[in-house]
Amino acid sequence: RENPAPGDVAVVSVGYTYGGRRSKLLDSLKKGGLPLEPGSWQESTQELDFSEFFGPGLMGSGGGDRSGKFWQYEGSLTAPPCSRGVQWVVRHDALPASPDSLEAFKEAIAALTPVAQAEVGNARKLQSACGRTMTLRSTSDVTPQMQLEPRAEDGGFQTAVAEALAEQKKFAAAMVPEPPKLYKECLDRLARAATDLGVAKSHRHNTCKAGAEAQAKLKTVQPGLSRVRVVEQYKGNMAKCETASAVIASLAKELSGGKARCASLKGEKPKAKDEQPMSGSVSGALSALDPSGLLR
């Protein structure tokens, strides 16, 4: 959902730093290669053990307590549409990892960062706490209390995936001429940004409209509990309206800068003032390379 209710979405955040020992989890995740293209994925062939998330870090917990410490608070998503109502659980201290593992993940993050994003890996600036309450929590092992039943593999799903990949390869082979890889990747990012922009505009319309309706209702509602609720509705919707406006501005900037970036990746030069219009054959080739029309 665009605006999940508090508790519907949770994010566990764990930081890593250069330390005196390797991270078994990060080493397992990067075996076989990390995704370096938007939309791509790699299936890990290793068993993933998340227990290191919840144990003592470099400094230990002190006093014989070997449990990890986490801060819990209600926040928002760190990427568009930046929805509120997300439960964040952030580890108090960083865990150790080897330099080669951290560099591999840095490379993957840089490769997947949108072309027009100012800071690699971060879609938003550091946000104010805005008076939020944070609770420090300790971890405990509840594995013995869990009764996991073996789950049979869904053969039908795997077959469907294989058939879809085969059809995708046939379609790609039929596309002539083949545009440069980075250019196609850039177009894909622009298409996703355009979709996100449409969603953000719809969300802004709905929240701003709800805020205006609440404001109009304030003129007729009598003082008391009902008026307090209407005021809360008005403030909440207007805050969402302002957030959506900021998201729209960011996405519009990404689209604007991304078009020029895609054109440069394709090798196009700025059109001279006295340049003649494109011929039909050249225009047709451009349409084949750029069916979405994002560069025109």
Short mmCIF file of N, CA and C in Angstrom, two decimals, residues 113-197:
data_model
loop_
_atom_site.label_atom_id
_atom_site.label_comp_id
_atom_site.label_asym_id
_atom_site.label_seq_id
_atom_site.Cartn_x
_atom_site.Cartn_y
_atom_site.Cartn_z
N THR A 113 22.39 2.82 -8.08
CA THR A 113 21.92 4.16 -7.75
C THR A 113 21.44 4.87 -9.01
N PRO A 114 20.23 5.48 -9.00
CA PRO A 114 19.73 6.19 -10.19
C PRO A 114 20.73 7.22 -10.71
N VAL A 115 20.75 7.39 -12.01
CA VAL A 115 21.77 8.24 -12.64
C VAL A 115 21.69 9.69 -12.18
N ALA A 116 20.48 10.18 -11.85
CA ALA A 116 20.33 11.59 -11.47
C ALA A 116 20.37 11.80 -9.96
N GLN A 117 20.60 10.74 -9.20
CA GLN A 117 20.60 10.87 -7.74
C GLN A 117 21.90 11.50 -7.29
N ALA A 118 21.81 12.52 -6.47
CA ALA A 118 22.99 13.30 -6.08
C ALA A 118 23.98 12.48 -5.25
N GLU A 119 23.48 11.68 -4.32
CA GLU A 119 24.36 10.94 -3.41
C GLU A 119 24.19 9.45 -3.63
N VAL A 120 25.29 8.74 -3.83
CA VAL A 120 25.25 7.31 -4.09
C VAL A 120 24.69 6.57 -2.88
N GLY A 121 23.64 5.77 -3.10
CA GLY A 121 23.09 4.94 -2.05
C GLY A 121 22.04 5.60 -1.18
N ASN A 122 21.88 6.92 -1.27
CA ASN A 122 20.91 7.62 -0.43
C ASN A 122 19.96 8.44 -1.29
N ALA A 123 18.66 8.08 -1.24
CA ALA A 123 17.67 8.82 -2.01
C ALA A 123 17.15 10.03 -1.25
N ARG A 124 17.37 10.07 0.07
CA ARG A 124 16.87 11.18 0.88
C ARG A 124 17.99 11.72 1.77
N LYS A 125 17.85 12.98 2.15
CA LYS A 125 18.77 13.55 3.12
C LYS A 125 18.41 13.06 4.52
N LEU A 126 19.30 13.27 5.48
CA LEU A 126 19.05 12.91 6.86
C LEU A 126 17.84 13.67 7.37
N GLN A 127 16.86 12.96 7.94
CA GLN A 127 15.62 13.57 8.38
C GLN A 127 15.66 13.92 9.87
N SER A 128 14.90 14.94 10.24
CA SER A 128 14.80 15.33 11.65
C SER A 128 14.03 14.28 12.44
N ALA A 129 14.35 14.13 13.72
CA ALA A 129 13.65 13.17 14.58
C ALA A 129 12.20 13.57 14.82
N CYS A 130 11.91 14.85 14.74
CA CYS A 130 10.53 15.36 14.88
C CYS A 130 9.86 14.85 16.16
N GLY A 131 10.61 14.77 17.24
CA GLY A 131 10.03 14.39 18.52
C GLY A 131 9.66 12.93 18.65
N ARG A 132 10.13 12.07 17.76
CA ARG A 132 9.78 10.65 17.84
C ARG A 132 10.36 10.01 19.09
N THR A 133 9.64 9.04 19.61
CA THR A 133 10.10 8.29 20.77
C THR A 133 10.82 7.03 20.31
N MET A 134 12.02 6.78 20.83
CA MET A 134 12.79 5.58 20.49
C MET A 134 12.89 4.68 21.71
N THR A 135 12.80 3.38 21.48
CA THR A 135 12.87 2.40 22.57
C THR A 135 14.05 1.48 22.32
N LEU A 136 14.92 1.32 23.31
CA LEU A 136 16.07 0.43 23.20
C LEU A 136 15.62 -0.99 23.59
N ARG A 137 15.84 -1.93 22.70
CA ARG A 137 15.40 -3.31 22.94
C ARG A 137 16.58 -4.27 22.84
N SER A 138 16.52 -5.34 23.63
CA SER A 138 17.52 -6.40 23.59
C SER A 138 16.96 -7.59 22.83
N THR A 139 17.84 -8.35 22.19
CA THR A 139 17.40 -9.52 21.43
C THR A 139 17.45 -10.77 22.29
N SER A 140 16.67 -11.76 21.90
CA SER A 140 16.69 -13.07 22.57
C SER A 140 16.43 -14.14 21.53
N ASP A 141 16.99 -15.31 21.70
CA ASP A 141 16.86 -16.42 20.75
C ASP A 141 15.57 -17.18 21.03
N VAL A 142 14.64 -17.14 20.07
CA VAL A 142 13.36 -17.85 20.22
C VAL A 142 13.30 -19.05 19.28
N THR A 143 14.46 -19.46 18.72
CA THR A 143 14.47 -20.58 17.79
C THR A 143 13.85 -21.84 18.38
N PRO A 144 14.15 -22.20 19.66
CA PRO A 144 13.55 -23.42 20.20
C PRO A 144 12.02 -23.37 20.24
N GLN A 145 11.43 -22.17 20.24
CA GLN A 145 9.97 -22.07 20.32
C GLN A 145 9.30 -22.18 18.95
N MET A 146 10.10 -22.16 17.89
CA MET A 146 9.53 -22.20 16.54
C MET A 146 9.40 -23.63 16.05
N GLN A 147 8.27 -23.93 15.44
CA GLN A 147 8.03 -25.24 14.85
C GLN A 147 7.84 -25.04 13.35
N LEU A 148 8.94 -25.20 12.62
CA LEU A 148 8.91 -24.98 11.19
C LEU A 148 8.57 -26.26 10.46
N GLU A 149 7.57 -26.20 9.60
CA GLU A 149 7.20 -27.36 8.79
C GLU A 149 7.90 -27.27 7.44
N PRO A 150 8.41 -28.39 6.93
CA PRO A 150 9.07 -28.35 5.63
C PRO A 150 8.11 -27.92 4.54
N ARG A 151 8.58 -27.10 3.63
CA ARG A 151 7.74 -26.57 2.55
C ARG A 151 8.18 -27.17 1.23
N ALA A 152 7.23 -27.75 0.53
CA ALA A 152 7.54 -28.36 -0.77
C ALA A 152 7.78 -27.27 -1.81
N GLU A 153 8.72 -27.54 -2.72
CA GLU A 153 9.01 -26.58 -3.77
C GLU A 153 7.85 -26.51 -4.76
N ASP A 154 7.60 -25.32 -5.23
CA ASP A 154 6.53 -25.10 -6.21
C ASP A 154 7.11 -25.28 -7.60
N GLY A 155 6.98 -26.50 -8.15
CA GLY A 155 7.52 -26.79 -9.46
C GLY A 155 6.86 -25.97 -10.55
N GLY A 156 5.57 -25.71 -10.40
CA GLY A 156 4.85 -24.93 -11.40
C GLY A 156 5.39 -23.52 -11.51
N PHE A 157 5.75 -22.94 -10.37
CA PHE A 157 6.29 -21.58 -10.38
C PHE A 157 7.63 -21.54 -11.11
N GLN A 158 8.51 -22.51 -10.80
CA GLN A 158 9.81 -22.55 -11.45
C GLN A 158 9.67 -22.73 -12.96
N THR A 159 8.72 -23.55 -13.38
CA THR A 159 8.48 -23.75 -14.81
C THR A 159 8.01 -22.46 -15.48
N ALA A 160 7.10 -21.76 -14.79
CA ALA A 160 6.59 -20.50 -15.33
C ALA A 160 7.70 -19.47 -15.47
N VAL A 161 8.60 -19.42 -14.49
CA VAL A 161 9.72 -18.49 -14.55
C VAL A 161 10.62 -18.82 -15.74
N ALA A 162 10.92 -20.12 -15.93
CA ALA A 162 11.78 -20.54 -17.03
C ALA A 162 11.15 -20.19 -18.39
N GLU A 163 9.84 -20.40 -18.51
CA GLU A 163 9.15 -20.09 -19.76
C GLU A 163 9.16 -18.58 -20.02
N ALA A 164 8.95 -17.79 -18.97
CA ALA A 164 8.96 -16.33 -19.12
C ALA A 164 10.33 -15.83 -19.55
N LEU A 165 11.40 -16.40 -18.98
CA LEU A 165 12.75 -16.00 -19.35
C LEU A 165 13.05 -16.37 -20.80
N ALA A 166 12.56 -17.54 -21.22
CA ALA A 166 12.77 -17.96 -22.61
C ALA A 166 12.07 -17.01 -23.58
N GLU A 167 10.84 -16.62 -23.25
CA GLU A 167 10.11 -15.69 -24.11
C GLU A 167 10.79 -14.33 -24.15
N GLN A 168 11.33 -13.93 -22.99
CA GLN A 168 12.03 -12.64 -22.92
C GLN A 168 13.26 -12.65 -23.82
N LYS A 169 14.00 -13.77 -23.84
CA LYS A 169 15.18 -13.87 -24.69
C LYS A 169 14.80 -13.83 -26.17
N LYS A 170 13.69 -14.50 -26.54
CA LYS A 170 13.23 -14.47 -27.93
C LYS A 170 12.88 -13.05 -28.35
N PHE A 171 12.19 -12.35 -27.47
CA PHE A 171 11.80 -10.97 -27.78
C PHE A 171 13.02 -10.08 -27.94
N ALA A 172 14.00 -10.26 -27.03
CA ALA A 172 15.20 -9.44 -27.09
C ALA A 172 15.99 -9.71 -28.37
N ALA A 173 16.02 -11.00 -28.79
CA ALA A 173 16.76 -11.36 -29.99
C ALA A 173 16.12 -10.75 -31.24
N ALA A 174 14.79 -10.53 -31.18
CA ALA A 174 14.09 -9.99 -32.34
C ALA A 174 14.22 -8.48 -32.46
N MET A 175 14.73 -7.82 -31.43
CA MET A 175 14.87 -6.37 -31.45
C MET A 175 16.14 -5.99 -32.20
N VAL A 176 15.99 -5.27 -33.31
CA VAL A 176 17.12 -4.84 -34.14
C VAL A 176 16.96 -3.34 -34.40
N PRO A 177 18.00 -2.53 -34.29
CA PRO A 177 19.31 -2.90 -33.78
C PRO A 177 19.35 -2.96 -32.26
N GLU A 178 20.39 -3.56 -31.70
CA GLU A 178 20.54 -3.68 -30.26
C GLU A 178 21.17 -2.42 -29.69
N PRO A 179 20.46 -1.67 -28.84
CA PRO A 179 21.04 -0.44 -28.28
C PRO A 179 22.12 -0.78 -27.25
N PRO A 180 23.00 0.17 -26.94
CA PRO A 180 24.04 -0.07 -25.93
C PRO A 180 23.43 -0.47 -24.60
N LYS A 181 24.14 -1.31 -23.88
CA LYS A 181 23.64 -1.85 -22.61
C LYS A 181 23.35 -0.73 -21.60
N LEU A 182 24.29 0.18 -21.42
CA LEU A 182 24.09 1.26 -20.45
C LEU A 182 22.94 2.17 -20.87
N TYR A 183 22.77 2.34 -22.18
CA TYR A 183 21.67 3.18 -22.66
C TYR A 183 20.32 2.54 -22.33
N LYS A 184 20.20 1.23 -22.55
CA LYS A 184 18.95 0.52 -22.20
C LYS A 184 18.70 0.60 -20.70
N GLU A 185 19.76 0.43 -19.92
CA GLU A 185 19.61 0.51 -18.46
C GLU A 185 19.11 1.90 -18.06
N CYS A 186 19.65 2.93 -18.71
CA CYS A 186 19.24 4.30 -18.40
C CYS A 186 17.77 4.52 -18.75
N LEU A 187 17.32 3.98 -19.90
CA LEU A 187 15.92 4.11 -20.29
C LEU A 187 15.00 3.40 -19.29
N ASP A 188 15.45 2.23 -18.82
CA ASP A 188 14.65 1.49 -17.83
C ASP A 188 14.48 2.32 -16.56
N ARG A 189 15.55 2.98 -16.15
CA ARG A 189 15.47 3.80 -14.93
C ARG A 189 14.53 4.98 -15.14
N LEU A 190 14.59 5.58 -16.33
CA LEU A 190 13.68 6.69 -16.61
C LEU A 190 12.23 6.22 -16.60
N ALA A 191 11.99 5.04 -17.15
CA ALA A 191 10.63 4.52 -17.18
C ALA A 191 10.10 4.27 -15.76
N ARG A 192 10.96 3.74 -14.89
CA ARG A 192 10.54 3.51 -13.50
C ARG A 192 10.29 4.83 -12.79
N ALA A 193 11.16 5.81 -13.05
CA ALA A 193 10.99 7.13 -12.42
C ALA A 193 9.69 7.77 -12.88
N ALA A 194 9.34 7.60 -14.17
CA ALA A 194 8.10 8.16 -14.69
C ALA A 194 6.88 7.49 -14.04
N THR A 195 6.97 6.16 -13.83
CA THR A 195 5.88 5.45 -13.15
C THR A 195 5.74 5.93 -11.71
N ASP A 196 6.88 6.04 -11.00
CA ASP A 196 6.85 6.52 -9.61
C ASP A 196 6.29 7.95 -9.54
N LEU A 197 6.61 8.77 -10.55
CA LEU A 197 6.11 10.14 -10.56
C LEU A 197 4.59 10.15 -10.69
#
